[in-house]
PDB file of C-alpha atoms and ligand atoms in Angstrom:
ATOM      1  CA  MET A   1      10.221   6.720  21.052  1.00  0.00           C
ATOM      2  CA  THR A   2      11.577   3.922  18.902  1.00  0.00           C
ATOM      3  CA  ASP A   3      10.357   3.952  15.360  1.00  0.00           C
ATOM      4  CA  PRO A   4       7.294   6.224  15.406  1.00  0.00           C
ATOM      5  CA  LEU A   5       4.769   5.571  12.659  1.00  0.00           C
ATOM      6  CA  LEU A   6       3.167   8.995  12.939  1.00  0.00           C
ATOM      7  CA  LYS A   7       5.070  12.200  13.574  1.00  0.00           C
ATOM      8  CA  ILE A   8       3.217  15.459  14.053  1.00  0.00           C
ATOM      9  CA  GLU A   9       5.828  18.173  14.292  1.00  0.00           C
ATOM     10  CA  ASP A  10       5.354  21.779  15.335  1.00  0.00           C
ATOM     11  CA  VAL A  11       1.820  22.006  13.914  1.00  0.00           C
ATOM     12  CA  SER A  12      -0.073  25.270  14.342  1.00  0.00           C
ATOM     13  CA  VAL A  13      -3.556  26.042  13.033  1.00  0.00           C
ATOM     14  CA  GLU A  14      -5.383  29.341  13.068  1.00  0.00           C
ATOM     15  CA  PHE A  15      -9.027  30.176  12.454  1.00  0.00           C
ATOM     16  CA  PRO A  16     -10.421  33.639  11.777  1.00  0.00           C
ATOM     17  CA  ALA A  17     -11.960  35.122  14.900  1.00  0.00           C
ATOM     18  CA  HIS A  18     -13.800  38.400  15.516  1.00  0.00           C
ATOM     19  CA  LYS A  19     -10.575  39.965  16.779  1.00  0.00           C
ATOM     20  CA  GLY A  20      -7.984  38.707  14.314  1.00  0.00           C
ATOM     21  CA  VAL A  21      -7.235  34.994  14.535  1.00  0.00           C
ATOM     22  CA  MET A  22      -7.735  32.190  17.030  1.00  0.00           C
ATOM     23  CA  ARG A  23      -4.948  29.652  17.453  1.00  0.00           C
ATOM     24  CA  ALA A  24      -6.665  26.263  17.598  1.00  0.00           C
ATOM     25  CA  LEU A  25      -3.320  24.406  17.632  1.00  0.00           C
ATOM     26  CA  ASP A  26      -0.122  25.980  18.910  1.00  0.00           C
ATOM     27  CA  HIS A  27       3.163  24.258  17.970  1.00  0.00           C
ATOM     28  CA  VAL A  28       1.830  20.752  18.652  1.00  0.00           C
ATOM     29  CA  ASN A  29       4.189  17.769  18.610  1.00  0.00           C
ATOM     30  CA  VAL A  30       2.873  14.210  18.824  1.00  0.00           C
ATOM     31  CA  GLU A  31       4.455  10.880  17.946  1.00  0.00           C
ATOM     32  CA  ALA A  32       2.692   7.526  17.811  1.00  0.00           C
ATOM     33  CA  GLY A  33       4.621   4.253  17.747  1.00  0.00           C
ATOM     34  CA  LYS A  34       3.880   1.343  15.446  1.00  0.00           C
ATOM     35  CA  GLY A  35       1.101  -0.856  16.792  1.00  0.00           C
ATOM     36  CA  LYS A  36       0.577   1.458  19.760  1.00  0.00           C
ATOM     37  CA  THR A  37      -2.266   3.692  20.893  1.00  0.00           C
ATOM     38  CA  MET A  38      -1.625   7.390  21.437  1.00  0.00           C
ATOM     39  CA  ALA A  39      -4.549   9.087  23.150  1.00  0.00           C
ATOM     40  CA  ILE A  40      -5.273  12.786  22.718  1.00  0.00           C
ATOM     41  CA  VAL A  41      -7.245  14.099  25.650  1.00  0.00           C
ATOM     42  CA  GLY A  42      -8.544  17.450  26.768  1.00  0.00           C
ATOM     43  CA  GLU A  43     -11.750  19.393  27.186  1.00  0.00           C
ATOM     44  CA  SER A  44     -14.150  20.344  24.430  1.00  0.00           C
ATOM     45  CA  GLY A  45     -12.627  22.927  22.094  1.00  0.00           C
ATOM     46  CA  CYS A  46      -8.967  22.197  22.942  1.00  0.00           C
ATOM     47  CA  GLY A  47      -8.225  21.216  19.321  1.00  0.00           C
ATOM     48  CA  LYS A  48      -8.498  17.393  19.237  1.00  0.00           C
ATOM     49  CA  THR A  49     -10.608  17.111  16.088  1.00  0.00           C
ATOM     50  CA  THR A  50      -8.643  19.880  14.415  1.00  0.00           C
ATOM     51  CA  LEU A  51      -5.497  17.779  14.989  1.00  0.00           C
ATOM     52  CA  ALA A  52      -7.194  14.734  13.438  1.00  0.00           C
ATOM     53  CA  ARG A  53      -8.171  16.836  10.425  1.00  0.00           C
ATOM     54  CA  VAL A  54      -4.570  18.011  10.042  1.00  0.00           C
ATOM     55  CA  VAL A  55      -3.349  14.404   9.984  1.00  0.00           C
ATOM     56  CA  LEU A  56      -6.007  13.553   7.400  1.00  0.00           C
ATOM     57  CA  GLY A  57      -4.839  16.454   5.229  1.00  0.00           C
ATOM     58  CA  LEU A  58      -8.218  18.174   5.547  1.00  0.00           C
ATOM     59  CA  GLN A  59      -7.029  21.117   7.590  1.00  0.00           C
ATOM     60  CA  PRO A  60      -4.501  23.703   6.381  1.00  0.00           C
ATOM     61  CA  THR A  61      -1.779  24.615   8.880  1.00  0.00           C
ATOM     62  CA  VAL A  62       0.272  27.769   9.442  1.00  0.00           C
ATOM     63  CA  SER A  63       3.305  25.741  10.461  1.00  0.00           C
ATOM     64  CA  GLY A  64       4.548  22.230  10.946  1.00  0.00           C
ATOM     65  CA  SER A  65       4.417  18.881   9.209  1.00  0.00           C
ATOM     66  CA  VAL A  66       2.868  15.442   9.483  1.00  0.00           C
ATOM     67  CA  THR A  67       4.823  12.387   8.440  1.00  0.00           C
ATOM     68  CA  LEU A  68       3.749   8.782   8.254  1.00  0.00           C
ATOM     69  CA  ASN A  69       6.596   6.313   8.177  1.00  0.00           C
ATOM     70  CA  ASP A  70       8.823   9.287   7.415  1.00  0.00           C
ATOM     71  CA  ASP A  71       6.855  10.165   4.254  1.00  0.00           C
ATOM     72  CA  LEU A  72       5.392  13.623   4.199  1.00  0.00           C
ATOM     73  CA  ALA A  73       1.661  12.965   4.587  1.00  0.00           C
ATOM     74  CA  VAL A  74       0.671  15.232   1.730  1.00  0.00           C
ATOM     75  CA  LEU A  75      -0.537  12.490  -0.555  1.00  0.00           C
ATOM     76  CA  PRO A  76      -3.296  11.977  -3.097  1.00  0.00           C
ATOM     77  CA  ASP A  77      -6.571  11.158  -1.333  1.00  0.00           C
ATOM     78  CA  THR A  78      -6.671   7.561  -2.531  1.00  0.00           C
ATOM     79  CA  ILE A  79      -3.203   6.806  -1.136  1.00  0.00           C
ATOM     80  CA  LEU A  80      -3.961   8.651   2.093  1.00  0.00           C
ATOM     81  CA  ALA A  81      -7.141   6.568   2.537  1.00  0.00           C
ATOM     82  CA  GLN A  82      -5.031   3.421   2.312  1.00  0.00           C
ATOM     83  CA  ARG A  83      -2.763   4.710   5.030  1.00  0.00           C
ATOM     84  CA  ILE A  84      -5.242   6.236   7.457  1.00  0.00           C
ATOM     85  CA  GLY A  85      -8.570   4.790   8.585  1.00  0.00           C
ATOM     86  CA  MET A  86     -11.036   7.067  10.318  1.00  0.00           C
ATOM     87  CA  VAL A  87     -13.703   6.281  12.893  1.00  0.00           C
ATOM     88  CA  TRP A  88     -15.887   9.254  13.846  1.00  0.00           C
ATOM     89  CA  GLN A  89     -17.932   9.813  16.964  1.00  0.00           C
ATOM     90  CA  ASP A  90     -21.378   9.355  15.495  1.00  0.00           C
ATOM     91  CA  PRO A  91     -21.691   6.357  13.194  1.00  0.00           C
ATOM     92  CA  PHE A  92     -25.160   7.471  12.164  1.00  0.00           C
ATOM     93  CA  ALA A  93     -23.809  10.720  10.771  1.00  0.00           C
ATOM     94  CA  SER A  94     -20.675   9.182   9.258  1.00  0.00           C
ATOM     95  CA  LEU A  95     -22.373   6.328   7.350  1.00  0.00           C
ATOM     96  CA  ASP A  96     -24.338   7.217   4.214  1.00  0.00           C
ATOM     97  CA  PRO A  97     -27.979   6.291   5.042  1.00  0.00           C
ATOM     98  CA  ARG A  98     -28.705   5.400   1.410  1.00  0.00           C
ATOM     99  CA  TRP A  99     -25.970   2.789   1.197  1.00  0.00           C
ATOM    100  CA  SER A 100     -26.111  -0.792   2.395  1.00  0.00           C
ATOM    101  CA  ILE A 101     -23.530  -1.822   5.002  1.00  0.00           C
ATOM    102  CA  GLY A 102     -21.894  -4.070   2.408  1.00  0.00           C
ATOM    103  CA  ARG A 103     -21.492  -1.175  -0.033  1.00  0.00           C
ATOM    104  CA  ILE A 104     -20.168   1.119   2.715  1.00  0.00           C
ATOM    105  CA  ILE A 105     -17.442  -1.372   3.595  1.00  0.00           C
ATOM    106  CA  GLU A 106     -16.685  -2.167  -0.044  1.00  0.00           C
ATOM    107  CA  GLU A 107     -16.302   1.465  -1.097  1.00  0.00           C
ATOM    108  CA  PRO A 108     -12.738   2.088   0.169  1.00  0.00           C
ATOM    109  CA  LEU A 109     -11.662  -1.214  -1.454  1.00  0.00           C
ATOM    110  CA  LYS A 110     -13.165  -0.165  -4.771  1.00  0.00           C
ATOM    111  CA  LEU A 111     -11.681   3.342  -4.664  1.00  0.00           C
ATOM    112  CA  ALA A 112      -8.230   1.922  -3.995  1.00  0.00           C
ATOM    113  CA  GLY A 113      -8.657  -0.888  -6.539  1.00  0.00           C
ATOM    114  CA  ALA A 114      -7.811  -3.308  -3.740  1.00  0.00           C
ATOM    115  CA  ASP A 115      -8.938  -6.840  -3.108  1.00  0.00           C
ATOM    116  CA  GLY A 116     -10.872  -7.499   0.063  1.00  0.00           C
ATOM    117  CA  ASP A 117     -13.562  -9.783   1.311  1.00  0.00           C
ATOM    118  CA  VAL A 118     -16.529  -7.858   2.685  1.00  0.00           C
ATOM    119  CA  THR A 119     -17.933 -10.962   4.409  1.00  0.00           C
ATOM    120  CA  GLN A 120     -14.605 -11.508   6.133  1.00  0.00           C
ATOM    121  CA  ILE A 121     -14.451  -7.862   7.231  1.00  0.00           C
ATOM    122  CA  LEU A 122     -18.017  -8.035   8.597  1.00  0.00           C
ATOM    123  CA  LYS A 123     -17.098 -11.125  10.593  1.00  0.00           C
ATOM    124  CA  SER A 124     -13.908  -9.556  11.890  1.00  0.00           C
ATOM    125  CA  VAL A 125     -15.888  -6.667  13.380  1.00  0.00           C
ATOM    126  CA  GLY A 126     -18.500  -8.970  14.921  1.00  0.00           C
ATOM    127  CA  LEU A 127     -21.262  -8.533  12.332  1.00  0.00           C
ATOM    128  CA  THR A 128     -22.973 -11.323  10.417  1.00  0.00           C
ATOM    129  CA  PRO A 129     -22.585 -11.644   6.638  1.00  0.00           C
ATOM    130  CA  ALA A 130     -26.351 -11.068   6.305  1.00  0.00           C
ATOM    131  CA  MET A 131     -25.893  -7.538   7.593  1.00  0.00           C
ATOM    132  CA  ALA A 132     -24.261  -6.597   4.289  1.00  0.00           C
ATOM    133  CA  ASP A 133     -27.727  -6.041   2.866  1.00  0.00           C
ATOM    134  CA  ARG A 134     -29.011  -3.907   5.711  1.00  0.00           C
ATOM    135  CA  PHE A 135     -28.967  -0.113   5.871  1.00  0.00           C
ATOM    136  CA  PRO A 136     -27.505   1.955   8.718  1.00  0.00           C
ATOM    137  CA  HIS A 137     -30.928   2.754  10.252  1.00  0.00           C
ATOM    138  CA  GLN A 138     -31.652  -0.992  10.498  1.00  0.00           C
ATOM    139  CA  LEU A 139     -28.667  -1.514  12.824  1.00  0.00           C
ATOM    140  CA  SER A 140     -28.211  -0.688  16.496  1.00  0.00           C
ATOM    141  CA  GLY A 141     -25.772   2.065  17.509  1.00  0.00           C
ATOM    142  CA  GLY A 142     -23.108  -0.484  18.447  1.00  0.00           C
ATOM    143  CA  GLN A 143     -23.569  -2.392  15.181  1.00  0.00           C
ATOM    144  CA  ARG A 144     -23.288   0.833  13.213  1.00  0.00           C
ATOM    145  CA  GLN A 145     -20.000   1.656  14.929  1.00  0.00           C
ATOM    146  CA  ARG A 146     -18.792  -1.874  14.140  1.00  0.00           C
ATOM    147  CA  ALA A 147     -19.620  -1.209  10.485  1.00  0.00           C
ATOM    148  CA  ALA A 148     -17.762   2.125  10.646  1.00  0.00           C
ATOM    149  CA  ILE A 149     -14.742   0.305  12.094  1.00  0.00           C
ATOM    150  CA  GLY A 150     -15.038  -2.275   9.286  1.00  0.00           C
ATOM    151  CA  ARG A 151     -14.902   0.521   6.726  1.00  0.00           C
ATOM    152  CA  ALA A 152     -11.937   2.128   8.490  1.00  0.00           C
ATOM    153  CA  ILE A 153      -9.888  -1.068   8.563  1.00  0.00           C
ATOM    154  CA  ALA A 154     -10.968  -2.461   5.162  1.00  0.00           C
ATOM    155  CA  LEU A 155      -7.681  -1.423   3.556  1.00  0.00           C
ATOM    156  CA  ARG A 156      -5.658  -2.486   6.598  1.00  0.00           C
ATOM    157  CA  PRO A 157      -4.213   1.002   7.073  1.00  0.00           C
ATOM    158  CA  PRO A 158      -1.188   1.329   9.378  1.00  0.00           C
ATOM    159  CA  LEU A 159      -2.849   4.288  11.162  1.00  0.00           C
ATOM    160  CA  VAL A 160      -6.451   4.534  12.384  1.00  0.00           C
ATOM    161  CA  ILE A 161      -7.768   7.734  13.907  1.00  0.00           C
ATOM    162  CA  CYS A 162     -10.682   7.295  16.305  1.00  0.00           C
ATOM    163  CA  ASP A 163     -12.377  10.566  17.264  1.00  0.00           C
ATOM    164  CA  GLU A 164     -14.579   9.904  20.323  1.00  0.00           C
ATOM    165  CA  PRO A 165     -15.566   6.486  18.915  1.00  0.00           C
ATOM    166  CA  THR A 166     -17.675   5.497  21.903  1.00  0.00           C
ATOM    167  CA  ALA A 167     -19.167   8.841  22.889  1.00  0.00           C
ATOM    168  CA  ALA A 168     -22.523   8.205  21.191  1.00  0.00           C
ATOM    169  CA  LEU A 169     -22.925   4.718  22.657  1.00  0.00           C
ATOM    170  CA  ASP A 170     -24.408   3.229  25.829  1.00  0.00           C
ATOM    171  CA  LEU A 171     -21.902   2.310  28.509  1.00  0.00           C
ATOM    172  CA  SER A 172     -22.189  -1.489  27.995  1.00  0.00           C
ATOM    173  CA  ILE A 173     -21.721  -1.094  24.249  1.00  0.00           C
ATOM    174  CA  GLN A 174     -18.720   1.218  24.790  1.00  0.00           C
ATOM    175  CA  ALA A 175     -16.797  -1.633  26.406  1.00  0.00           C
ATOM    176  CA  GLN A 176     -17.539  -3.943  23.451  1.00  0.00           C
ATOM    177  CA  ILE A 177     -16.318  -1.373  20.949  1.00  0.00           C
ATOM    178  CA  LEU A 178     -13.130  -0.763  22.951  1.00  0.00           C
ATOM    179  CA  ASN A 179     -12.511  -4.509  23.054  1.00  0.00           C
ATOM    180  CA  LEU A 180     -13.071  -4.709  19.328  1.00  0.00           C
ATOM    181  CA  LEU A 181     -10.594  -1.869  18.710  1.00  0.00           C
ATOM    182  CA  GLN A 182      -8.034  -3.670  20.839  1.00  0.00           C
ATOM    183  CA  ASP A 183      -8.600  -6.973  19.021  1.00  0.00           C
ATOM    184  CA  MET A 184      -8.235  -5.245  15.636  1.00  0.00           C
ATOM    185  CA  GLN A 185      -4.985  -3.687  16.761  1.00  0.00           C
ATOM    186  CA  GLN A 186      -3.648  -7.058  17.785  1.00  0.00           C
ATOM    187  CA  ASP A 187      -4.689  -8.655  14.510  1.00  0.00           C
ATOM    188  CA  LEU A 188      -3.620  -5.883  12.147  1.00  0.00           C
ATOM    189  CA  GLY A 189      -0.786  -4.256  14.104  1.00  0.00           C
ATOM    190  CA  CYS A 190      -2.229  -0.816  13.402  1.00  0.00           C
ATOM    191  CA  THR A 191      -1.442   2.370  15.311  1.00  0.00           C
ATOM    192  CA  TYR A 192      -4.328   4.305  16.889  1.00  0.00           C
ATOM    193  CA  LEU A 193      -4.621   8.007  17.413  1.00  0.00           C
ATOM    194  CA  TYR A 194      -7.411   7.782  19.959  1.00  0.00           C
ATOM    195  CA  ILE A 195      -9.182  11.061  20.645  1.00  0.00           C
ATOM    196  CA  SER A 196     -11.403  11.330  23.665  1.00  0.00           C
ATOM    197  CA  HIS A 197     -12.372  13.382  26.635  1.00  0.00           C
ATOM    198  CA  ASP A 198     -13.552  10.198  28.348  1.00  0.00           C
ATOM    199  CA  LEU A 199     -10.604   9.324  30.559  1.00  0.00           C
ATOM    200  CA  ALA A 200     -12.040   5.973  31.607  1.00  0.00           C
ATOM    201  CA  THR A 201     -11.830   4.731  28.022  1.00  0.00           C
ATOM    202  CA  VAL A 202      -8.374   6.304  27.599  1.00  0.00           C
ATOM    203  CA  ARG A 203      -7.100   4.521  30.673  1.00  0.00           C
ATOM    204  CA  PHE A 204      -8.337   1.243  29.174  1.00  0.00           C
ATOM    205  CA  ILE A 205      -6.917   1.599  25.692  1.00  0.00           C
ATOM    206  CA  ALA A 206      -3.983   4.032  25.631  1.00  0.00           C
ATOM    207  CA  ASP A 207      -0.262   3.249  25.746  1.00  0.00           C
ATOM    208  CA  GLU A 208       0.816   6.851  25.461  1.00  0.00           C
ATOM    209  CA  MET A 209      -1.154  10.007  26.021  1.00  0.00           C
ATOM    210  CA  THR A 210      -1.062  13.683  25.085  1.00  0.00           C
ATOM    211  CA  VAL A 211      -2.967  16.162  27.236  1.00  0.00           C
ATOM    212  CA  MET A 212      -4.066  19.318  25.421  1.00  0.00           C
ATOM    213  CA  TYR A 213      -5.302  22.602  26.791  1.00  0.00           C
ATOM    214  CA  PHE A 214      -6.447  25.421  24.493  1.00  0.00           C
ATOM    215  CA  GLY A 215      -4.452  24.172  21.524  1.00  0.00           C
ATOM    216  CA  LYS A 216      -1.246  23.467  23.443  1.00  0.00           C
ATOM    217  CA  VAL A 217       0.267  20.199  24.619  1.00  0.00           C
ATOM    218  CA  VAL A 218       0.635  20.469  28.397  1.00  0.00           C
ATOM    219  CA  GLU A 219       1.676  16.905  29.235  1.00  0.00           C
ATOM    220  CA  GLN A 220       2.743  13.860  27.249  1.00  0.00           C
ATOM    221  CA  GLY A 221       4.073  10.404  28.014  1.00  0.00           C
ATOM    222  CA  ASN A 222       3.252   6.905  29.126  1.00  0.00           C
ATOM    223  CA  ALA A 223      -0.483   6.816  29.864  1.00  0.00           C
ATOM    224  CA  ALA A 224      -0.285   4.696  33.004  1.00  0.00           C
ATOM    225  CA  ASN A 225       2.389   6.972  34.458  1.00  0.00           C
ATOM    226  CA  ILE A 226       0.325  10.075  33.773  1.00  0.00           C
ATOM    227  CA  PHE A 227      -2.761   8.528  35.375  1.00  0.00           C
ATOM    228  CA  ASP A 228      -0.692   7.525  38.432  1.00  0.00           C
ATOM    229  CA  ASP A 229       1.290  10.713  38.767  1.00  0.00           C
ATOM    230  CA  PRO A 230       0.102  13.645  36.641  1.00  0.00           C
ATOM    231  CA  GLN A 231       2.673  16.431  36.579  1.00  0.00           C
ATOM    232  CA  HIS A 232       0.839  19.377  35.099  1.00  0.00           C
ATOM    233  CA  ALA A 233      -1.795  21.277  37.055  1.00  0.00           C
ATOM    234  CA  TYR A 234      -4.282  20.962  34.221  1.00  0.00           C
ATOM    235  CA  THR A 235      -3.851  17.169  33.988  1.00  0.00           C
ATOM    236  CA  GLN A 236      -4.250  16.929  37.731  1.00  0.00           C
ATOM    237  CA  ARG A 237      -7.495  18.900  37.487  1.00  0.00           C
ATOM    238  CA  LEU A 238      -8.711  16.802  34.564  1.00  0.00           C
ATOM    239  CA  LEU A 239      -8.067  13.543  36.407  1.00  0.00           C
ATOM    240  CA  ARG A 240      -9.466  14.874  39.665  1.00  0.00           C
ATOM    241  CA  SER A 241     -12.654  15.971  37.944  1.00  0.00           C
ATOM    242  CA  VAL A 242     -13.225  12.436  36.669  1.00  0.00           C
ATOM    243  CA  VAL A 243     -12.783  10.981  40.127  1.00  0.00           C
ATOM    244  CA  THR A 244     -14.975  13.684  41.611  1.00  0.00           C
ATOM    245  CA  ILE A 245     -17.775  13.379  39.125  1.00  0.00           C
ATOM    246  CA  ASP A 246     -17.753   9.585  39.079  1.00  0.00           C
ATOM    247  CA  SER A 247     -17.367   8.833  42.724  1.00  0.00           C
ATOM    248  CA  LEU A 248     -18.669  11.862  44.563  1.00  0.00           C
ATOM    249  CA  GLY A 249     -21.202  13.156  42.112  1.00  0.00           C
ATOM    250  CA  ARG A 250     -19.969  16.736  42.143  1.00  0.00           C
ATOM    251  CA  VAL A 251     -17.793  18.897  39.953  1.00  0.00           C
ATOM    252  CA  PRO A 252     -14.551  20.446  41.284  1.00  0.00           C
ATOM    253  CA  ASP A 253     -15.322  23.503  43.366  1.00  0.00           C
ATOM    254  CA  VAL A 254     -14.452  27.017  42.275  1.00  0.00           C
ATOM    255  CA  GLU A 255     -11.416  27.339  44.544  1.00  0.00           C
ATOM    256  CA  GLU A 256      -9.827  24.263  42.992  1.00  0.00           C
ATOM    257  CA  GLN A 257     -10.456  25.657  39.538  1.00  0.00           C
ATOM    258  CA  ASP A 258      -8.941  29.033  40.426  1.00  0.00           C
ATOM    259  CA  GLU A 259      -5.778  27.370  41.704  1.00  0.00           C
ATOM    260  CA  THR A 260      -5.438  25.522  38.433  1.00  0.00           C
ATOM    261  CA  GLU A 261      -6.013  28.612  36.322  1.00  0.00           C
ATOM    262  CA  GLU A 262      -3.185  30.329  38.197  1.00  0.00           C
ATOM    263  CA  ALA A 263      -0.842  27.422  37.681  1.00  0.00           C
ATOM    264  CA  LEU A 264      -1.705  27.332  33.999  1.00  0.00           C
ATOM    265  CA  THR A 265      -0.847  30.962  33.363  1.00  0.00           C
ATOM    266  CA  VAL A 266       2.817  30.275  34.237  1.00  0.00           C
TER     267      VAL A 266
HETATM  268  N1  LIG B 301     -13.728  25.413  10.841  1.00  0.00           N
HETATM  269  C1  LIG B 301     -13.567  26.164  11.947  1.00  0.00           C
HETATM  270  N2  LIG B 301     -13.679  27.508  11.897  1.00  0.00           N
HETATM  271  C2  LIG B 301     -13.493  28.258  13.012  1.00  0.00           C
HETATM  272  N3  LIG B 301     -13.166  27.750  14.210  1.00  0.00           N
HETATM  273  C3  LIG B 301     -13.041  26.412  14.315  1.00  0.00           C
HETATM  274  C4  LIG B 301     -13.245  25.553  13.182  1.00  0.00           C
HETATM  275  N4  LIG B 301     -13.034  24.260  13.598  1.00  0.00           N
HETATM  276  C5  LIG B 301     -12.749  24.319  14.910  1.00  0.00           C
HETATM  277  N5  LIG B 301     -12.748  25.611  15.336  1.00  0.00           N
HETATM  278  C6  LIG B 301     -12.427  26.056  16.700  1.00  0.00           C
HETATM  279  O1  LIG B 301     -11.169  25.508  17.050  1.00  0.00           O
HETATM  280  C7  LIG B 301     -11.182  25.077  18.427  1.00  0.00           C
HETATM  281  C8  LIG B 301     -10.844  23.620  18.490  1.00  0.00           C
HETATM  282  O2  LIG B 301     -11.937  22.886  17.947  1.00  0.00           O
HETATM  283  P1  LIG B 301     -11.949  21.296  17.875  1.00  0.00           P
HETATM  284  O3  LIG B 301     -13.206  20.885  17.194  1.00  0.00           O
HETATM  285  O4  LIG B 301     -10.675  20.839  17.308  1.00  0.00           O
HETATM  286  O5  LIG B 301     -12.014  20.904  19.405  1.00  0.00           O
HETATM  287  P2  LIG B 301     -12.210  19.463  20.101  1.00  0.00           P
HETATM  288  O6  LIG B 301     -11.121  19.339  21.116  1.00  0.00           O
HETATM  289  O7  LIG B 301     -12.349  18.417  19.071  1.00  0.00           O
HETATM  290  O8  LIG B 301     -13.594  19.627  20.888  1.00  0.00           O
HETATM  291  P3  LIG B 301     -14.744  18.528  21.209  1.00  0.00           P
HETATM  292  O9  LIG B 301     -14.253  17.745  22.386  1.00  0.00           O
HETATM  293  O10 LIG B 301     -15.935  19.362  21.548  1.00  0.00           O
HETATM  294  O11 LIG B 301     -14.954  17.703  19.979  1.00  0.00           O
HETATM  295  C9  LIG B 301     -12.543  25.445  18.970  1.00  0.00           C
HETATM  296  O12 LIG B 301     -12.456  26.694  19.603  1.00  0.00           O
HETATM  297  C10 LIG B 301     -13.403  25.522  17.725  1.00  0.00           C
HETATM  298  O13 LIG B 301     -14.478  26.421  17.938  1.00  0.00           O
HETATM  299 MG1  LIG B 302     -13.836  17.061  18.557  1.00  0.00          MG
END
């Protein structure tokens, strides 16, 4: 890849388990290009959020490194916040209920001692200036996620991590939020690390994609190519299960799953 903004190299993470340790990430490598969207996909528990926490410096690793623009991403929190914006799955949980929307968006600017126009940020995420005085519970789910995106991009960070940003939203609102993320990327030129198990949204937004299975990367590359011609048995199963559930209303049968398990043990 030419000029990656984010480089995750050989990252492994372990958690204590009842029999020794559990490897949540196993020698993971991911690169995300400037102004591009790298999606991280895989089933629940495969390590997606753990990877996001590593990039944010919140999760200790047993090996590996994360670099942003070739700087080791072990930085003071205030500098890290200027470099990485974060949008979590559930805007209700991630926004302080006691703070007005204006204060929530202003906070990263204040912490960094940076200039920024809250009204302008509200407008850029499709909210009205009057919403600055409202509180999270007075907004709809989609509006709350717009506010969370406003907070994430307030400092115009080069990297924004979105961890299941549409999972808590109705289908019609999901599309609006994806469009907003795309518009922001065009305006700000930011790179997205877009975490999701919803392949329909990944197909829409991703340039590149990394498929994870139990803490390991099993397939990586151009997203459109992987959707058209998945190489790994697990990716094939993942994509097939979307088609099956969406169009046929059934989950893959046991035989199909067994075949995949065999292929994966290679
Ligand atoms: N703090 C922790 N202590 C112990 N185990 C953890 C901790 N955080 C995550 N894990 C385990 O690490 C694995 C990966 O978890 P992670 O939350 O990264 O998965 P995920 O891919 O984000 O899943 P989901 O799609 O459900 O959000 C899981 O088995 C999880 O139980
Ligand atoms: Mg997660």
